[in-house]
XYZ file of C-alpha atoms in Angstrom:
336
model
C 76.075 -24.467 1.538
C 75.455 -23.549 -1.795
C 72.221 -25.955 -1.574
C 70.927 -25.068 1.150
C 70.666 -21.194 -0.523
C 69.048 -23.053 -3.282
C 66.260 -23.717 -1.321
C 65.684 -21.031 0.064
C 65.397 -18.885 -2.747
C 62.820 -21.484 -4.390
C 61.027 -20.625 -1.402
C 61.108 -16.923 -1.688
C 60.045 -17.117 -5.983
C 57.099 -19.432 -4.760
C 56.761 -16.906 -2.184
C 56.088 -14.193 -3.963
C 54.360 -15.610 -6.829
C 51.502 -16.863 -4.260
C 51.093 -13.168 -2.740
C 51.504 -11.822 -6.937
C 47.947 -14.401 -7.575
C 46.414 -13.347 -4.321
C 46.519 -9.605 -5.080
C 45.503 -10.554 -9.258
C 43.079 -12.321 -7.611
C 41.785 -9.408 -4.929
C 41.936 -6.628 -8.198
C 39.327 -8.669 -10.083
C 37.051 -9.516 -7.624
C 37.344 -5.534 -7.070
C 36.221 -4.951 -10.387
C 33.564 -7.590 -10.466
C 32.192 -5.598 -7.424
C 32.556 -2.737 -8.812
C 30.665 -3.758 -11.749
C 27.256 -5.356 -9.607
C 27.570 -2.188 -8.134
C 27.145 -0.216 -11.356
C 24.557 -2.067 -12.771
C 22.733 -1.260 -9.257
C 21.443 1.294 -7.801
C 19.401 2.585 -4.645
C 15.705 3.717 -4.658
C 15.978 6.435 -1.649
C 12.290 6.674 1.437
C 13.167 10.174 3.047
C 11.419 11.543 5.944
C 13.046 15.046 6.402
C 10.551 15.287 9.277
C 12.305 12.910 11.777
C 15.497 12.826 9.843
C 14.659 9.331 8.715
C 16.139 7.166 5.535
C 15.746 3.677 4.788
C 16.987 2.428 0.709
C 16.415 -0.557 -1.212
C 18.455 -1.640 -3.891
C 16.852 -2.925 -7.086
C 18.743 -3.654 -10.671
C 19.262 -1.830 -13.079
C 18.144 -0.916 -15.973
C 14.203 -0.530 -15.393
C 11.805 -3.305 -15.842
C 9.712 -0.833 -17.782
C 10.360 3.194 -17.473
C 7.554 5.493 -18.773
C 6.546 8.823 -17.851
C 2.878 9.926 -18.475
C 0.839 13.390 -18.180
C 1.216 12.710 -14.307
C 4.467 11.110 -13.228
C 7.369 8.852 -13.982
C 6.999 5.302 -13.697
C 9.280 2.178 -13.112
C 9.104 -1.270 -12.286
C 12.690 -2.456 -10.919
C 14.111 -6.056 -10.071
C 15.610 -6.584 -6.900
C 17.251 -9.355 -5.540
C 15.626 -9.742 -2.251
C 11.706 -8.224 -2.869
C 11.065 -9.432 -7.010
C 9.382 -6.475 -8.894
C 9.590 -3.288 -7.058
C 6.846 -0.659 -8.953
C 7.919 2.711 -8.057
C 5.896 6.521 -8.726
C 8.645 9.391 -9.513
C 11.352 7.802 -7.276
C 9.108 6.602 -4.342
C 8.571 3.465 -3.588
C 4.852 1.817 -3.801
C 5.168 -1.532 -3.092
C 7.800 -4.327 -3.752
C 6.611 -7.985 -4.986
C 7.854 -9.811 -1.878
C 5.255 -6.851 1.187
C 3.047 -6.177 -0.900
C 0.548 -8.689 0.498
C 0.798 -6.808 4.071
C -0.493 -3.386 2.705
C -3.023 -5.309 0.154
C -4.547 -7.802 1.610
C -5.802 -5.831 4.388
C -7.326 -3.585 2.435
C -9.416 -5.365 0.183
C -10.151 -8.228 2.898
C -10.839 -6.433 6.137
C -13.616 -4.181 4.705
C -15.606 -7.288 2.905
C -15.553 -9.289 6.011
C -16.744 -6.875 8.800
C -19.555 -5.886 6.053
C -20.063 -9.405 5.917
C -20.355 -9.650 9.528
C -22.858 -6.760 9.870
C -24.615 -8.118 7.797
C -25.223 -11.173 9.130
C -26.120 -10.112 12.433
C -28.534 -7.324 10.883
C -30.696 -10.038 9.587
C -33.285 -12.785 10.995
C -31.882 -15.384 9.465
C -28.532 -14.661 9.600
C -27.838 -14.627 5.637
C -28.625 -12.832 2.939
C -27.855 -13.767 -0.656
C -27.450 -9.528 -1.825
C -24.240 -9.389 -4.241
C -22.164 -7.361 -3.076
C -21.180 -4.037 -5.370
C -17.326 -2.744 -4.228
C -16.094 0.989 -5.035
C -11.959 0.757 -4.945
C -10.739 4.662 -5.677
C -6.591 4.425 -6.672
C -4.603 1.505 -6.398
C -3.840 1.656 -9.778
C -1.801 -0.922 -9.503
C -4.379 -3.663 -9.469
C -3.752 -5.613 -6.179
C -6.656 -4.257 -4.338
C -9.022 -5.131 -6.892
C -7.111 -8.713 -7.437
C -7.621 -9.449 -3.752
C -11.141 -8.213 -3.443
C -11.662 -11.007 -6.647
C -11.413 -13.937 -4.085
C -14.445 -13.117 -2.228
C -17.477 -15.520 -4.336
C -19.604 -12.477 -2.752
C -19.104 -9.772 -4.824
C -20.980 -9.464 -8.054
C -18.978 -6.045 -9.468
C -16.127 -3.953 -8.728
C -15.958 -0.444 -10.042
C -12.076 0.925 -10.193
C -11.294 4.711 -10.696
C -7.680 5.151 -11.530
C -6.647 8.677 -12.762
C -3.666 7.636 -14.266
C -3.586 5.004 -17.333
C -0.304 4.320 -17.841
C -0.219 2.750 -14.089
C -2.082 0.004 -15.405
C -0.769 -0.324 -18.723
C 2.191 -0.775 -16.935
C 0.918 -2.969 -13.967
C -0.848 -5.500 -16.569
C 2.488 -5.665 -18.086
C 5.060 -6.012 -15.054
C 2.965 -6.962 -12.138
C 1.610 -10.473 -11.756
C -1.130 -9.790 -10.150
C -1.748 -7.875 -13.630
C -4.386 -9.734 -14.772
C -7.149 -8.607 -12.967
C -8.610 -6.203 -15.062
C -9.575 -8.880 -17.522
C -12.030 -10.396 -15.093
C -15.700 -9.779 -16.506
C -16.360 -8.340 -12.699
C -14.302 -5.089 -13.125
C -15.523 -1.875 -14.425
C -11.689 0.233 -15.203
C -13.345 4.117 -14.791
C -9.879 6.463 -16.316
C -10.477 9.439 -14.095
C -10.586 11.518 -11.209
C -11.572 9.680 -8.121
C -13.189 12.533 -6.260
C -15.072 13.974 -9.009
C -16.470 10.127 -9.254
C -17.114 9.411 -5.836
C -19.475 12.891 -5.563
C -21.065 12.127 -9.298
C -21.665 8.922 -7.627
C -23.044 9.855 -4.594
C -25.473 12.974 -6.837
C -26.578 9.745 -8.609
C -27.432 8.142 -5.720
C -25.050 5.254 -6.490
C -24.729 2.911 -2.918
C -22.066 0.348 -2.871
C -21.638 -2.251 0.100
C -17.832 -1.510 0.525
C -15.425 0.998 -0.857
C -12.055 1.245 -0.804
C -9.529 3.792 -0.788
C -5.724 2.992 -1.837
C -4.344 6.784 -2.325
C -0.804 8.084 -2.229
C -0.243 10.839 0.485
C -1.586 13.712 0.697
C 1.442 15.449 1.896
C 4.908 16.230 2.103
C 7.579 17.947 5.044
C 9.891 19.527 3.348
C 12.891 19.593 4.714
C 13.093 23.315 6.314
C 9.403 22.100 7.497
C 7.643 23.025 4.949
C 4.396 21.593 3.921
C 3.808 20.217 0.267
C -0.069 20.143 -0.469
C 0.506 16.428 -3.212
C -2.336 15.663 -5.653
C -4.084 13.184 -3.649
C -4.868 15.699 -0.794
C -8.260 15.893 -2.710
C -9.562 12.671 -1.033
C -9.123 13.589 1.757
C -11.087 16.992 2.238
C -14.316 16.850 4.319
C -16.461 16.940 1.480
C -14.581 13.361 -0.112
C -15.758 11.913 2.954
C -19.323 13.753 3.287
C -19.533 11.569 -1.108
C -17.944 8.601 0.321
C -20.812 8.184 3.376
C -23.296 8.843 0.633
C -22.126 6.415 -0.855
C -22.045 3.736 1.436
C -24.632 1.085 1.759
C -27.114 2.475 4.353
C -26.382 0.560 8.208
C -23.950 -1.939 6.881
C -21.643 -0.810 4.072
C -17.820 0.256 4.849
C -14.947 2.319 4.167
C -11.516 2.114 4.544
C -8.650 3.969 3.433
C -5.263 4.290 3.609
C -4.112 6.281 6.765
C -0.188 6.987 7.069
C 1.979 5.900 9.796
C 1.714 7.093 13.612
C 5.766 7.180 13.947
C 6.121 10.750 11.835
C 4.252 13.608 13.852
C 2.638 15.333 11.195
C 0.989 12.071 10.066
C 0.171 11.410 13.553
C -2.013 14.936 13.676
C -3.707 13.632 11.142
C -4.948 10.043 11.604
C -6.358 12.120 14.786
C -7.874 15.000 12.656
C -9.545 11.674 9.880
C -10.749 9.657 13.447
C -12.462 13.307 14.413
C -13.937 13.636 10.889
C -15.147 10.581 10.485
C -17.177 11.254 13.564
C -18.465 13.676 12.756
C -19.546 13.443 9.299
C -21.727 10.065 10.845
C -19.364 7.157 10.148
C -19.841 4.619 13.100
C -16.631 3.323 15.323
C -13.666 4.502 13.126
C -10.730 2.566 13.839
C -6.957 2.931 12.804
C -5.803 -0.753 11.793
C -1.952 -0.732 11.301
C 0.416 -2.603 9.274
C 3.846 -4.007 9.685
C 5.290 -3.700 6.071
C 9.731 -3.539 6.126
C 9.865 -1.712 2.716
C 6.941 1.397 3.786
C 8.797 4.606 6.073
C 9.659 3.342 9.372
C 8.726 0.127 9.031
C 4.451 0.921 9.650
C 1.482 1.955 7.822
C -2.394 2.624 8.347
C -5.347 2.123 7.661
C -8.899 3.573 8.860
C -11.927 1.261 8.492
C -15.340 3.125 9.113
C -18.938 2.393 8.508
C -22.372 3.871 7.950
C -24.022 4.744 11.510
C -27.478 2.544 12.541
C -29.345 5.288 13.794
C -31.491 2.072 13.914
C -29.442 0.299 16.854
C -28.414 -2.614 15.662
C -27.584 -4.018 18.843
C -23.503 -4.686 18.257
C -21.436 -3.591 20.437
C -17.521 -2.902 20.046
C -15.081 -3.480 23.004
C -11.948 -1.972 24.150
C -8.694 -3.159 23.064
C -8.426 -6.455 22.506
C -11.218 -8.040 24.163
C -13.712 -9.460 22.623
C -17.443 -9.384 23.229
C -20.992 -10.685 21.806
C -23.754 -7.876 20.684
C -27.595 -8.520 20.572
C -27.146 -9.887 17.000
C -24.926 -12.257 18.374
C -21.845 -11.241 15.871
C -18.357 -11.243 18.035
C -16.965 -7.578 17.448
C -13.181 -7.303 18.371
C -11.324 -3.523 18.108
C -8.373 -4.276 15.653
C -5.901 -2.011 16.924
C -5.490 0.919 19.352
C -7.831 3.761 19.658
C -6.124 7.166 18.411
């Protein structure tokens, strides 16, 4: 009887030791979790207008943190999205999905220009080298993508904040773009530079405007006008039009998301404005990108009007057609 009691007691002690061991392991794991949590932070993207918020978890401390004359510039590492570029706590791009946006802004206008040029020359070829203007886009990704086109002879890149350039050079994988001899970097006001060049009678084959949001809707419904709003003024678009090479020049610019009412209203306004100024065939293109609010952002592509009648016909929706010049032209996206 004593032997049976002793065996039961041993089993009880073993069970107790097992419970204590599991408790200690759980406590250790909780401590590790707390430690991991303390070395991370959330970068939030809020859209009060539609009651929307999304977060991206980044590792801390920041890889780079610089306070320029215009804004706070930060670069973080993240486990899934790679490098994360942040201005004034607003996410600008991540290494993983930055190609979704930047490749479109770089390659769409160049390919459209080459297609239009081919359709308006009798031989279908032209040895002219392209001159490109990039306004904004201080992270350098658009410039790096444009350099992939051998037809491009020169790129004038205008960026207001030199510190954005410096941080991007040091911490982003495409930071060597400015070292290319084709790139002419101008530190200054983009709107002022565009007006100055237009007044001088300069012209570009392709213009890319990679600007940040022009306004913000506050929590109380008020509108906060942001510094980049000057890049969306009527006078600025008029100067951009003057800068485009006649008949063939192509403009593309960041044009917000259609998922937010105020943005959608701006999209409609900009499309009408482009047509009123004289741009031909202004079209809104949609980009799916997971780290931008609502997972979508857009751009406008438009070109200098061909008053001589280039024979081009643009089709509705996704239908393709062939114009008199022999080039197939497809509508990229829905019309707004």
